[in-house]
Amino acid sequence: MPIPGIRGFKDILPEEAKRWQHIEKVARDVFRCFGFKEIRIPILEKTELFARSIGETTDIVEKEMYTFVDRSGESLTLRPEATASILRAFIEHGLYAQDKIQKLYTIGPMFRHERPQKGRYRQFHQINAEAIGLDSPTIDAELMTMAMHILSALGISGVELQINSLGCSHCRPQFRQDLQSFLGTRQAGLCPDCQRRTVSNPLRVLDCKVERCRAALEGMPSLSEYLCPDCKTHLHAVERQIQLFGVPYIINPLMVRGLDYYTRTTFEITSLALGAQSAVAAGGRYDGLIKELGGPELSGMGFAIGMERLSLLIGDLQKIEEEPILFVAAMGEKACVIAARIAHRLRLAGIQAEIDYEGHSLKSQMRRAGKIGASLVLIVGDDELARNSITMRDMKSSRQWAVDFNNDIEALVLCIGEEMGRFV
Ligand code: ATP
Ligand code: MG
């Protein structure tokens, strides 16, 4: 009996992997233009890193982490998100000593033990960006614009940028207290999770997806009325800047995020095309977090884009440009040797070249060339070689012509390169 993969862990098969490569290429290009450098971080961290950063009473830490004790008795966790690890690395390597401003990105898998469904997996992938050491509202606007730009560069439209401010350590405590009192009067209408959250983490109730909890929030205190003057000024400046960048957005005062470390600006990019799992990207500012993790007093802002949801949104929307393929068909012993040499030389020159390995008939080789989508076929036969000639066939037009071949592979490769619009 074959052994199946694990529930919620998805294989990305070659056809889809092509789309993923395209996504990564576009994202890396955008990051370069916005001055973001890549950082690669491990997949495992000490459990306490996530507990301290994301927050003990968040869904992620309470019930979604893949945590285990390793052979040396240490509690480790497969990263459920990237920000904590990036900040850990930033602090551990003293990156701030070189430059307190660090714009970093990473692309890779995250792990959360959630209920698998469309757009929700247990291993999923994120494109993650963090801008550290900047307080300016301009960077908030820049990050949101950059996330939107990645989507539009991938040809995705119909998304909505939703912004909110979660306040800061000065103004949020009062809101939290008043919200808690309010929720106290609505207990009967809340789901059991939210009844628990009322005590442990009342802001999380705003994020609950259960319909009756949404209804129970009717008449709740509004966070925007609690923002202190500094937070208000910050939010207005972010709005002004994002308007200057010409990116449409809406303010969603109900939006909170699933992680405790956010302060002030938070945002989500949603698409109706995604159904219930509507958020394709999300992020926000985390001003106290670096200090909390034992680093210097620097602020930060970041976001993550979910790659599975991106891939869903792209679908067949965009034809990803196919690389041209050349097939070298060979008939006869000598011809096979030459075909392999030609293919090898072309591969070294950056052209995808395929050959037949099993001595198939010419007809069957031509069928295979068609199947793999070759645009050009080179037909090499012992008889033709004896006449210093080989045949080239354009698969699209079926045009076929003879090419002189005086055992000069270099000249032939140049000729093929020209035919394929490639510089070899
Ligand atoms: P959601 O509300 O969808 O649970 P979240 O608030 O937990 O998202 P974040 O932790 O902010 O999400 O992660 C950012 C992005 O990562 C999400 O917008 C989504 O696109 C993607 N993402 C999060 N969890 C998953 C998952 N389990 N499977 C696939 N993608 C995910
Ligand atoms: Mg979630």
Coordinates of C-alpha atoms in Angstrom, one line a residue, residues 95-394:
L95 CA 22.3 43.9 12.3
Y96 CA 21.3 47.3 13.7
A97 CA 25.0 48.0 14.5
Q98 CA 25.7 48.2 10.7
D99 CA 22.5 50.1 10.0
K100 CA 19.5 50.6 12.2
I101 CA 17.3 50.7 9.1
Q102 CA 16.9 47.2 7.6
K103 CA 14.5 46.3 4.9
L104 CA 14.3 42.5 4.7
Y105 CA 12.3 39.9 3.0
T106 CA 12.0 36.1 3.0
I107 CA 10.0 33.6 1.1
G108 CA 9.2 30.1 2.5
P109 CA 7.0 27.6 4.3
M110 CA 5.1 28.3 7.6
F111 CA 3.2 25.7 9.7
R112 CA -0.1 25.9 11.6
H113 CA -2.3 23.1 12.7
E114 CA -5.6 24.6 11.4
R115 CA -8.5 22.9 9.7
P116 CA -7.5 22.3 6.1
Q117 CA -9.8 23.7 3.5
K118 CA -9.6 25.7 0.3
G119 CA -6.9 28.3 0.7
R120 CA -6.0 27.0 4.2
Y121 CA -3.2 24.4 4.7
R122 CA -1.1 23.2 7.5
Q123 CA 2.1 23.8 5.6
F124 CA 1.6 27.0 3.6
H125 CA 4.0 29.6 2.2
Q126 CA 4.4 33.3 2.6
I127 CA 6.2 36.1 1.0
N128 CA 7.3 38.2 4.0
A129 CA 8.6 41.7 4.2
E130 CA 9.8 43.7 7.3
A131 CA 11.0 47.3 7.5
I132 CA 12.9 47.8 10.7
G133 CA 14.0 51.0 12.4
L134 CA 11.6 53.4 10.8
D135 CA 8.8 55.3 12.6
S136 CA 7.7 57.4 9.7
P137 CA 4.1 56.8 8.4
T138 CA 5.6 56.9 4.9
I139 CA 7.1 53.5 5.4
D140 CA 3.7 52.1 6.4
A141 CA 2.2 53.5 3.2
E142 CA 5.2 52.2 1.2
L143 CA 4.8 48.7 2.6
M144 CA 1.1 48.6 1.8
T145 CA 1.8 50.0 -1.7
M146 CA 4.5 47.5 -2.2
A147 CA 2.2 44.6 -1.3
M148 CA -0.4 45.9 -3.7
H149 CA 2.2 46.4 -6.4
I150 CA 3.3 42.7 -6.1
L151 CA -0.4 41.7 -6.7
S152 CA -0.8 44.0 -9.6
A153 CA 2.5 43.0 -11.2
L154 CA 1.1 39.5 -11.1
G155 CA -2.0 40.7 -13.0
I156 CA -4.3 40.4 -10.0
S157 CA -7.1 42.9 -9.8
G158 CA -10.3 43.2 -7.8
V159 CA -8.5 43.3 -4.4
E160 CA -9.3 45.6 -1.5
L161 CA -6.8 47.2 0.8
Q162 CA -8.3 47.6 4.3
I163 CA -6.5 49.7 6.9
N164 CA -7.0 50.2 10.6
S165 CA -5.1 51.6 13.5
L166 CA -4.9 49.4 16.7
G167 CA -3.6 52.3 18.8
C168 CA -0.5 52.0 21.1
S169 CA 0.4 51.2 24.7
H170 CA -1.0 54.6 25.7
C171 CA -4.5 54.4 24.2
R172 CA -5.2 50.7 23.7
P173 CA -5.5 49.7 27.4
Q174 CA -8.5 51.9 27.9
F175 CA -10.2 50.5 24.8
R176 CA -9.4 47.0 25.9
Q177 CA -11.0 47.6 29.3
D178 CA -14.1 49.2 27.9
L179 CA -14.4 46.5 25.3
Q180 CA -14.1 43.9 28.0
S181 CA -16.9 45.5 30.0
F182 CA -19.1 45.7 26.9
L183 CA -18.4 42.0 26.1
G184 CA -19.3 41.1 29.6
T185 CA -22.8 42.2 28.9
R186 CA -23.0 40.2 25.7
Q187 CA -21.7 36.8 26.9
A188 CA -24.9 34.9 26.0
G189 CA -24.5 35.9 22.4
L190 CA -20.8 34.8 22.0
C191 CA -19.3 31.5 21.0
P192 CA -17.5 29.6 23.8
D193 CA -14.1 30.7 22.4
C194 CA -15.1 34.3 22.5
Q195 CA -16.5 33.9 26.1
R196 CA -13.0 32.7 27.0
R197 CA -11.3 35.5 24.9
T198 CA -13.4 38.1 26.8
V199 CA -11.2 37.4 29.8
S200 CA -7.9 36.5 28.2
N201 CA -7.7 38.6 25.0
P202 CA -10.9 40.7 24.3
L203 CA -9.5 42.2 21.1
R204 CA -9.5 38.8 19.5
V205 CA -13.3 38.7 19.7
L206 CA -13.4 41.3 16.9
D207 CA -11.6 38.9 14.7
C208 CA -14.0 36.0 15.3
K209 CA -15.4 34.6 12.1
V210 CA -18.5 33.1 13.9
E211 CA -21.7 34.9 12.6
R212 CA -23.4 35.3 16.0
C213 CA -20.3 36.8 17.5
R214 CA -20.3 39.4 14.8
A215 CA -23.9 40.2 15.6
A216 CA -23.2 40.4 19.3
L217 CA -20.7 43.1 18.7
E218 CA -23.4 45.5 17.5
G219 CA -23.0 48.8 19.5
M220 CA -19.5 48.0 20.8
P221 CA -17.1 50.9 21.6
S222 CA -15.2 52.1 18.6
L223 CA -11.5 51.8 18.7
S224 CA -11.1 54.9 16.5
E225 CA -12.6 57.0 19.2
Y226 CA -9.9 55.9 21.7
L227 CA -6.9 56.6 19.6
C228 CA -4.5 59.1 21.3
P229 CA -3.5 62.2 19.3
D230 CA -0.2 60.7 18.2
C231 CA -1.9 57.6 16.9
K232 CA -4.5 59.7 15.1
T233 CA -1.8 61.9 13.5
H234 CA 0.1 58.8 12.4
L235 CA -3.0 57.2 10.8
H236 CA -3.9 60.4 9.0
A237 CA -0.3 60.7 7.7
V238 CA -0.5 57.1 6.5
E239 CA -3.7 57.8 4.7
R240 CA -2.4 61.0 3.1
Q241 CA 0.7 59.2 1.9
I242 CA -1.2 56.3 0.5
Q243 CA -3.5 58.7 -1.4
L244 CA -0.4 60.4 -2.8
F245 CA 0.7 57.0 -4.1
G246 CA -2.7 56.7 -5.7
V247 CA -3.7 53.4 -4.1
P248 CA -7.4 52.9 -3.2
Y249 CA -8.1 51.7 0.3
I250 CA -10.8 51.6 2.9
I251 CA -10.6 52.1 6.6
N252 CA -12.0 49.0 8.4
P253 CA -12.4 49.9 12.1
L254 CA -13.3 46.2 13.0
M255 CA -10.1 44.8 11.6
V256 CA -7.7 43.3 14.2
R257 CA -5.0 40.8 13.5
G258 CA -4.4 37.3 14.8
L259 CA -1.2 38.3 16.5
D260 CA -0.8 40.4 19.7
Y261 CA 2.3 42.4 18.7
Y262 CA 0.7 44.8 16.3
T263 CA 0.5 48.5 17.2
R264 CA -1.0 51.4 15.2
T265 CA -1.2 50.6 11.4
T266 CA -2.6 47.2 10.5
F267 CA -3.8 46.1 7.1
E268 CA -5.3 43.3 5.1
I269 CA -5.6 42.8 1.4
T270 CA -8.7 40.8 0.6
S271 CA -10.3 39.4 -2.5
L272 CA -13.9 38.2 -2.9
A273 CA -12.6 35.6 -5.4
L274 CA -11.1 33.7 -2.4
G275 CA -14.4 33.0 -0.7
A276 CA -14.3 32.5 3.1
Q277 CA -10.5 32.7 3.3
S278 CA -10.6 36.2 1.8
A279 CA -7.2 37.6 3.0
V280 CA -4.4 37.2 0.6
A281 CA -2.0 39.5 2.5
A282 CA -1.9 41.0 5.9
G283 CA 0.5 43.0 8.1
G284 CA 1.1 45.9 10.4
R285 CA 3.3 47.9 12.7
Y286 CA 4.9 46.3 15.8
D287 CA 6.6 49.1 17.7
G288 CA 7.4 47.4 21.0
L289 CA 8.3 44.0 19.7
I290 CA 12.0 44.3 19.1
K291 CA 12.6 45.5 22.6
E292 CA 10.3 42.8 24.0
L293 CA 12.5 40.2 22.3
G294 CA 15.6 41.6 23.9
G295 CA 16.7 44.0 21.2
P296 CA 17.2 47.7 20.9
E297 CA 14.3 50.1 21.0
L298 CA 13.4 50.2 17.4
S299 CA 10.1 50.0 15.7
G300 CA 9.1 47.9 12.7
M301 CA 6.4 47.2 10.2
G302 CA 5.9 44.1 8.1
F303 CA 3.5 42.0 6.1
A304 CA 3.0 38.5 4.7
I305 CA 1.4 37.4 1.5
G306 CA -0.1 33.9 1.3
M307 CA 1.3 32.2 -1.7
E308 CA -1.3 29.5 -2.0
R309 CA -4.0 32.2 -2.2
L310 CA -1.9 34.2 -4.6
S311 CA -1.7 31.1 -6.8
L312 CA -5.4 30.7 -6.6
L313 CA -6.0 34.3 -7.7
I314 CA -3.6 34.1 -10.6
G315 CA -5.1 30.8 -11.8
D316 CA -4.8 30.8 -15.6
L317 CA -5.1 34.5 -15.6
Q318 CA -1.6 35.1 -16.8
K319 CA 0.1 33.0 -19.5
I320 CA 3.5 32.5 -18.1
E321 CA 6.0 32.7 -20.9
E322 CA 7.2 29.3 -21.9
E323 CA 10.9 28.8 -22.5
P324 CA 11.5 27.4 -26.0
I325 CA 12.5 23.7 -26.1
L326 CA 14.6 22.0 -28.8
F327 CA 14.3 18.3 -29.4
V328 CA 17.2 16.4 -31.1
A329 CA 15.8 13.4 -32.9
A330 CA 18.4 10.8 -34.0
M331 CA 18.3 7.8 -36.2
G332 CA 21.3 5.5 -36.2
E333 CA 24.3 4.9 -33.9
K334 CA 26.5 7.7 -35.0
A335 CA 23.6 10.1 -35.1
C336 CA 22.7 9.3 -31.5
V337 CA 26.2 10.2 -30.3
I338 CA 26.1 13.5 -32.2
A339 CA 22.6 14.3 -31.0
A340 CA 23.7 13.9 -27.4
R341 CA 26.7 16.2 -28.0
I342 CA 24.5 18.8 -29.6
A343 CA 22.0 18.7 -26.8
H344 CA 24.8 18.9 -24.2
R345 CA 26.3 21.9 -25.9
L346 CA 22.9 23.7 -26.1
R347 CA 22.2 23.0 -22.5
L348 CA 25.5 24.6 -21.5
A349 CA 24.4 27.6 -23.6
G350 CA 21.1 27.9 -21.7
I351 CA 18.7 26.3 -24.1
Q352 CA 16.5 23.4 -23.0
A353 CA 17.4 20.5 -25.2
E354 CA 15.9 17.0 -25.1
I355 CA 16.9 13.8 -26.7
D356 CA 15.5 10.3 -27.1
Y357 CA 17.2 7.8 -24.7
E358 CA 15.6 4.5 -25.8
G359 CA 16.2 4.1 -29.5
H360 CA 12.6 4.9 -30.5
S361 CA 11.5 5.2 -34.1
L362 CA 11.6 8.6 -35.8
K363 CA 7.9 8.8 -35.7
S364 CA 7.8 8.1 -32.0
Q365 CA 10.5 10.7 -31.3
M366 CA 8.5 13.3 -33.3
R367 CA 5.5 12.4 -31.2
R368 CA 7.5 12.9 -28.0
A369 CA 8.8 16.3 -29.3
G370 CA 5.2 17.4 -29.8
K371 CA 4.2 16.2 -26.4
I372 CA 6.9 18.1 -24.5
G373 CA 6.1 21.2 -26.5
A374 CA 9.3 21.5 -28.5
S375 CA 9.3 24.5 -30.8
L376 CA 12.2 23.2 -33.0
V377 CA 13.3 19.7 -33.8
L378 CA 16.7 18.8 -35.2
I379 CA 16.6 15.5 -37.1
V380 CA 20.0 13.8 -37.3
G381 CA 20.3 10.6 -39.3
D382 CA 23.3 8.5 -40.2
D383 CA 22.5 8.8 -43.9
E384 CA 22.2 12.5 -43.8
L385 CA 25.4 12.8 -41.8
A386 CA 27.1 10.9 -44.5
R387 CA 25.9 13.7 -46.9
N388 CA 27.0 16.4 -44.4
S389 CA 23.5 17.4 -43.7
I390 CA 20.9 17.5 -41.0
T391 CA 17.3 18.6 -41.0
M392 CA 15.6 21.3 -39.0
R393 CA 11.8 21.4 -38.4
D394 CA 9.8 24.3 -37.1

